[in-house]
mmCIF file of C-alpha atoms in Angstrom:
data_model
loop_
_atom_site.group_PDB
_atom_site.id
_atom_site.type_symbol
_atom_site.label_atom_id
_atom_site.label_comp_id
_atom_site.label_asym_id
_atom_site.label_seq_id
_atom_site.Cartn_x
_atom_site.Cartn_y
_atom_site.Cartn_z
ATOM 1 C CA MET A 25 -43.222 -111.351 15.159
ATOM 2 C CA ALA A 26 -40.536 -110.743 12.514
ATOM 3 C CA VAL A 27 -36.981 -110.022 13.621
ATOM 4 C CA ASP A 28 -35.030 -107.314 11.813
ATOM 5 C CA ALA A 29 -31.796 -109.081 10.785
ATOM 6 C CA ARG A 30 -30.092 -105.915 9.497
ATOM 7 C CA PRO A 31 -28.339 -104.991 12.783
ATOM 8 C CA ILE A 32 -27.004 -108.545 13.090
ATOM 9 C CA LEU A 33 -25.783 -108.595 9.483
ATOM 10 C CA LEU A 34 -24.151 -105.164 9.882
ATOM 11 C CA ALA A 35 -22.365 -106.272 13.058
ATOM 12 C CA ALA A 36 -21.120 -109.433 11.332
ATOM 13 C CA TRP A 37 -19.923 -107.455 8.306
ATOM 14 C CA LEU A 38 -18.102 -104.910 10.496
ATOM 15 C CA ALA A 39 -16.407 -107.719 12.413
ATOM 16 C CA LEU A 40 -15.088 -109.300 9.200
ATOM 17 C CA ALA A 41 -14.441 -106.321 6.902
ATOM 18 C CA PRO A 42 -10.850 -105.062 6.587
ATOM 19 C CA VAL A 43 -11.371 -101.413 7.430
ATOM 20 C CA PRO A 44 -8.861 -98.787 8.455
ATOM 21 C CA VAL A 45 -8.615 -98.412 12.208
ATOM 22 C CA LEU A 46 -7.568 -95.229 13.933
ATOM 23 C CA ALA A 47 -4.273 -96.210 15.506
ATOM 24 C CA ASP A 48 -4.716 -93.768 18.364
ATOM 25 C CA GLY A 49 -8.346 -94.497 19.130
ATOM 26 C CA GLY A 50 -9.311 -91.165 17.590
ATOM 27 C CA GLY A 51 -7.118 -89.107 19.899
ATOM 28 C CA SER A 52 -4.460 -86.638 18.923
ATOM 29 C CA GLY A 53 -1.402 -88.866 18.871
ATOM 30 C CA GLY A 54 -0.664 -92.362 17.689
ATOM 31 C CA ALA A 55 2.421 -94.512 18.091
ATOM 32 C CA ALA A 56 5.659 -93.320 16.564
ATOM 33 C CA ALA A 57 6.311 -95.099 13.276
ATOM 34 C CA PRO A 58 9.176 -97.607 13.436
ATOM 35 C CA ARG A 59 12.302 -96.937 11.394
ATOM 36 C CA LEU A 60 11.915 -97.646 7.687
ATOM 37 C CA ALA A 61 15.014 -97.238 5.542
ATOM 38 C CA LEU A 62 15.210 -99.548 2.519
ATOM 39 C CA ARG A 63 16.279 -99.620 -1.116
ATOM 40 C CA THR A 64 14.246 -99.620 -4.307
ATOM 41 C CA PRO A 65 14.807 -102.376 -6.894
ATOM 42 C CA ALA A 66 17.097 -99.878 -8.693
ATOM 43 C CA GLY A 67 19.191 -99.444 -5.529
ATOM 44 C CA GLU A 68 17.981 -95.970 -4.469
ATOM 45 C CA SER A 69 17.843 -95.443 -0.688
ATOM 46 C CA VAL A 70 14.543 -94.261 0.786
ATOM 47 C CA ASP A 71 14.208 -93.322 4.453
ATOM 48 C CA LEU A 72 10.811 -92.603 6.011
ATOM 49 C CA ALA A 73 12.458 -90.204 8.474
ATOM 50 C CA ARG A 74 13.442 -87.962 5.547
ATOM 51 C CA LEU A 75 9.768 -87.708 4.540
ATOM 52 C CA ARG A 76 8.824 -85.991 7.813
ATOM 53 C CA GLY A 77 6.390 -83.178 7.100
ATOM 54 C CA ARG A 78 4.422 -85.374 4.675
ATOM 55 C CA VAL A 79 1.637 -87.900 5.211
ATOM 56 C CA VAL A 80 2.941 -91.297 4.119
ATOM 57 C CA LEU A 81 0.920 -94.399 3.313
ATOM 58 C CA VAL A 82 3.130 -97.459 3.914
ATOM 59 C CA ASN A 83 1.796 -100.609 2.257
ATOM 60 C CA PHE A 84 3.407 -104.032 2.865
ATOM 61 C CA TRP A 85 2.771 -106.384 -0.082
ATOM 62 C CA ALA A 86 4.137 -109.159 -2.317
ATOM 63 C CA THR A 87 3.687 -110.076 -5.977
ATOM 64 C CA TRP A 88 2.301 -113.514 -5.044
ATOM 65 C CA CYS A 89 -0.440 -111.945 -2.870
ATOM 66 C CA ALA A 90 -3.583 -111.560 -5.011
ATOM 67 C CA PRO A 91 -5.278 -108.940 -2.774
ATOM 68 C CA CYS A 92 -2.006 -106.970 -2.732
ATOM 69 C CA VAL A 93 -1.782 -106.954 -6.525
ATOM 70 C CA ASP A 94 -5.499 -106.129 -6.827
ATOM 71 C CA GLU A 95 -5.165 -102.962 -4.728
ATOM 72 C CA MET A 96 -1.990 -101.660 -6.408
ATOM 73 C CA PRO A 97 -3.718 -99.744 -9.248
ATOM 74 C CA ALA A 98 -5.998 -98.008 -6.728
ATOM 75 C CA LEU A 99 -2.965 -97.078 -4.625
ATOM 76 C CA ALA A 100 -1.277 -95.609 -7.710
ATOM 77 C CA ARG A 101 -4.419 -93.553 -8.474
ATOM 78 C CA LEU A 102 -4.540 -92.314 -4.865
ATOM 79 C CA ARG A 103 -0.904 -91.253 -5.154
ATOM 80 C CA GLU A 104 -1.703 -89.347 -8.364
ATOM 81 C CA ARG A 105 -4.751 -87.588 -6.866
ATOM 82 C CA LEU A 106 -2.782 -86.404 -3.833
ATOM 83 C CA ALA A 107 0.454 -85.538 -5.670
ATOM 84 C CA GLY A 108 1.939 -82.204 -4.658
ATOM 85 C CA ARG A 109 -0.141 -82.016 -1.480
ATOM 86 C CA GLY A 110 2.373 -83.423 0.982
ATOM 87 C CA PHE A 111 1.497 -87.087 0.431
ATOM 88 C CA GLU A 112 3.828 -89.993 -0.316
ATOM 89 C CA LEU A 113 3.163 -93.677 -0.825
ATOM 90 C CA LEU A 114 5.740 -96.367 -0.082
ATOM 91 C CA ALA A 115 4.976 -99.913 -1.246
ATOM 92 C CA VAL A 116 7.200 -102.232 0.811
ATOM 93 C CA ASN A 117 7.682 -105.566 -0.932
ATOM 94 C CA GLN A 118 8.159 -108.387 1.510
ATOM 95 C CA GLY A 119 10.843 -110.960 0.848
ATOM 96 C CA GLU A 120 11.181 -110.930 -2.948
ATOM 97 C CA SER A 121 14.154 -110.324 -5.218
ATOM 98 C CA PRO A 122 14.793 -106.977 -6.927
ATOM 99 C CA GLU A 123 14.509 -108.713 -10.315
ATOM 100 C CA ARG A 124 11.079 -110.185 -9.564
ATOM 101 C CA VAL A 125 9.735 -106.865 -8.252
ATOM 102 C CA ALA A 126 11.193 -104.880 -11.184
ATOM 103 C CA ALA A 127 9.611 -107.343 -13.641
ATOM 104 C CA PHE A 128 6.254 -106.942 -11.891
ATOM 105 C CA LEU A 129 6.481 -103.140 -12.113
ATOM 106 C CA ARG A 130 7.420 -103.285 -15.818
ATOM 107 C CA ARG A 131 4.597 -105.720 -16.579
ATOM 108 C CA THR A 132 1.936 -103.682 -14.715
ATOM 109 C CA GLY A 133 3.225 -100.200 -15.609
ATOM 110 C CA LEU A 134 2.560 -99.035 -12.046
ATOM 111 C CA ASP A 135 4.211 -95.795 -10.950
ATOM 112 C CA LEU A 136 4.896 -96.451 -7.274
ATOM 113 C CA VAL A 137 7.876 -96.078 -4.973
ATOM 114 C CA VAL A 138 8.630 -99.708 -4.138
ATOM 115 C CA LEU A 139 11.024 -100.670 -1.370
ATOM 116 C CA LEU A 140 12.562 -104.095 -0.823
ATOM 117 C CA ASP A 141 12.309 -105.758 2.587
ATOM 118 C CA ARG A 142 14.277 -108.846 1.559
ATOM 119 C CA ASP A 143 14.804 -110.224 5.079
ATOM 120 C CA LYS A 144 11.390 -109.058 6.376
ATOM 121 C CA SER A 145 13.046 -107.084 9.182
ATOM 122 C CA ALA A 146 10.982 -103.975 8.397
ATOM 123 C CA ALA A 147 7.777 -106.040 8.413
ATOM 124 C CA ASP A 148 8.781 -107.461 11.799
ATOM 125 C CA ALA A 149 9.548 -103.992 13.187
ATOM 126 C CA TRP A 150 6.158 -102.734 11.997
ATOM 127 C CA GLY A 151 4.328 -105.774 13.404
ATOM 128 C CA VAL A 152 3.092 -106.984 10.020
ATOM 129 C CA ARG A 153 1.259 -110.301 10.437
ATOM 130 C CA ALA A 154 -0.556 -110.563 7.103
ATOM 131 C CA LEU A 155 -0.400 -109.171 3.582
ATOM 132 C CA PRO A 156 -1.404 -106.662 2.552
ATOM 133 C CA THR A 157 -0.969 -104.473 5.638
ATOM 134 C CA THR A 158 -1.194 -100.712 5.398
ATOM 135 C CA PHE A 159 -0.283 -97.847 7.710
ATOM 136 C CA VAL A 160 -0.876 -94.123 7.356
ATOM 137 C CA VAL A 161 1.833 -92.060 9.030
ATOM 138 C CA ASP A 162 1.065 -88.417 9.717
ATOM 139 C CA ALA A 163 3.386 -85.471 9.061
ATOM 140 C CA THR A 164 4.877 -85.761 12.562
ATOM 141 C CA GLY A 165 5.863 -89.418 12.063
ATOM 142 C CA ARG A 166 3.026 -90.998 14.047
ATOM 143 C CA ILE A 167 0.898 -93.916 12.867
ATOM 144 C CA ARG A 168 -2.665 -92.675 12.496
ATOM 145 C CA LEU A 169 -4.296 -95.545 10.588
ATOM 146 C CA HIS A 170 -3.567 -99.251 10.309
ATOM 147 C CA THR A 171 -5.343 -102.040 8.469
ATOM 148 C CA GLU A 172 -4.667 -105.663 7.639
ATOM 149 C CA GLY A 173 -6.160 -107.037 4.449
ATOM 150 C CA GLU A 174 -7.136 -105.362 1.221
ATOM 151 C CA LEU A 175 -7.921 -101.676 1.623
ATOM 152 C CA ASP A 176 -11.244 -100.067 0.903
ATOM 153 C CA LEU A 177 -9.803 -97.217 -1.122
ATOM 154 C CA GLY A 178 -13.057 -95.328 -1.167
ATOM 155 C CA GLU A 179 -13.781 -91.730 -0.356
ATOM 156 C CA GLY A 180 -13.637 -92.336 3.414
ATOM 157 C CA LEU A 181 -9.983 -93.316 3.447
ATOM 158 C CA GLU A 182 -9.018 -90.522 1.073
ATOM 159 C CA ALA A 183 -10.949 -87.979 3.160
ATOM 160 C CA THR A 184 -9.158 -89.196 6.287
ATOM 161 C CA ILE A 185 -5.772 -88.836 4.576
ATOM 162 C CA ARG A 186 -6.697 -85.379 3.235
ATOM 163 C CA ALA A 187 -7.551 -84.274 6.786
ATOM 164 C CA LEU A 188 -4.025 -85.242 7.863
ATOM 165 C CA LEU A 189 -2.241 -83.449 5.008
ATOM 166 C CA PRO A 190 -0.081 -80.482 6.007
ATOM 167 C CA ARG A 191 -1.379 -76.984 5.258
ATOM 168 C CA ASN A 192 1.939 -76.004 3.658
ATOM 169 C CA PRO A 193 3.312 -79.185 2.077
ATOM 170 C CA PRO A 194 7.028 -79.549 1.378
ATOM 171 C CA THR A 195 7.829 -78.617 -2.220
ATOM 172 C CA SER A 196 9.918 -81.646 -3.224
ATOM 173 C CA ALA A 197 10.235 -85.233 -2.101
ATOM 174 C CA SER A 198 13.297 -85.931 0.034
ATOM 175 C CA ARG A 199 14.250 -89.567 -0.046
#
């Protein structure tokens, strides 16, 4: 009698794959996002609290992290596709100098809002244990999705984010 190995392989894959997890178990809430107020490499202040009313993807990364760097172009494309719809993306660099991050952005040509977490205090507050780590914060400031490891930036994640987008998005980004 032959055994169908597909259910076993699927279970193993699901146990190991870095997939977005509903932070609230699928309910209506989610934990309140910790404070996030940092500076860009150019010195501009950005405060997550001022982005209330928008859905914000917060991605913790570093230039030395290959999976982080690999997912950056896809994050930039996601930001472009959802531009003007009440979506923001904050790429929080963990522990690197403004010069190193600015050089990386120049070299790659990526158009992302990058914040510097030089002392890793934001990563600690958000409970980041590995890079990359990504959170999706809804328009009310609650964490709705969380994943550790490289994101699957497929249609499922984008559809989930689209479902969270406000019906009447704010007209301009407040940082």
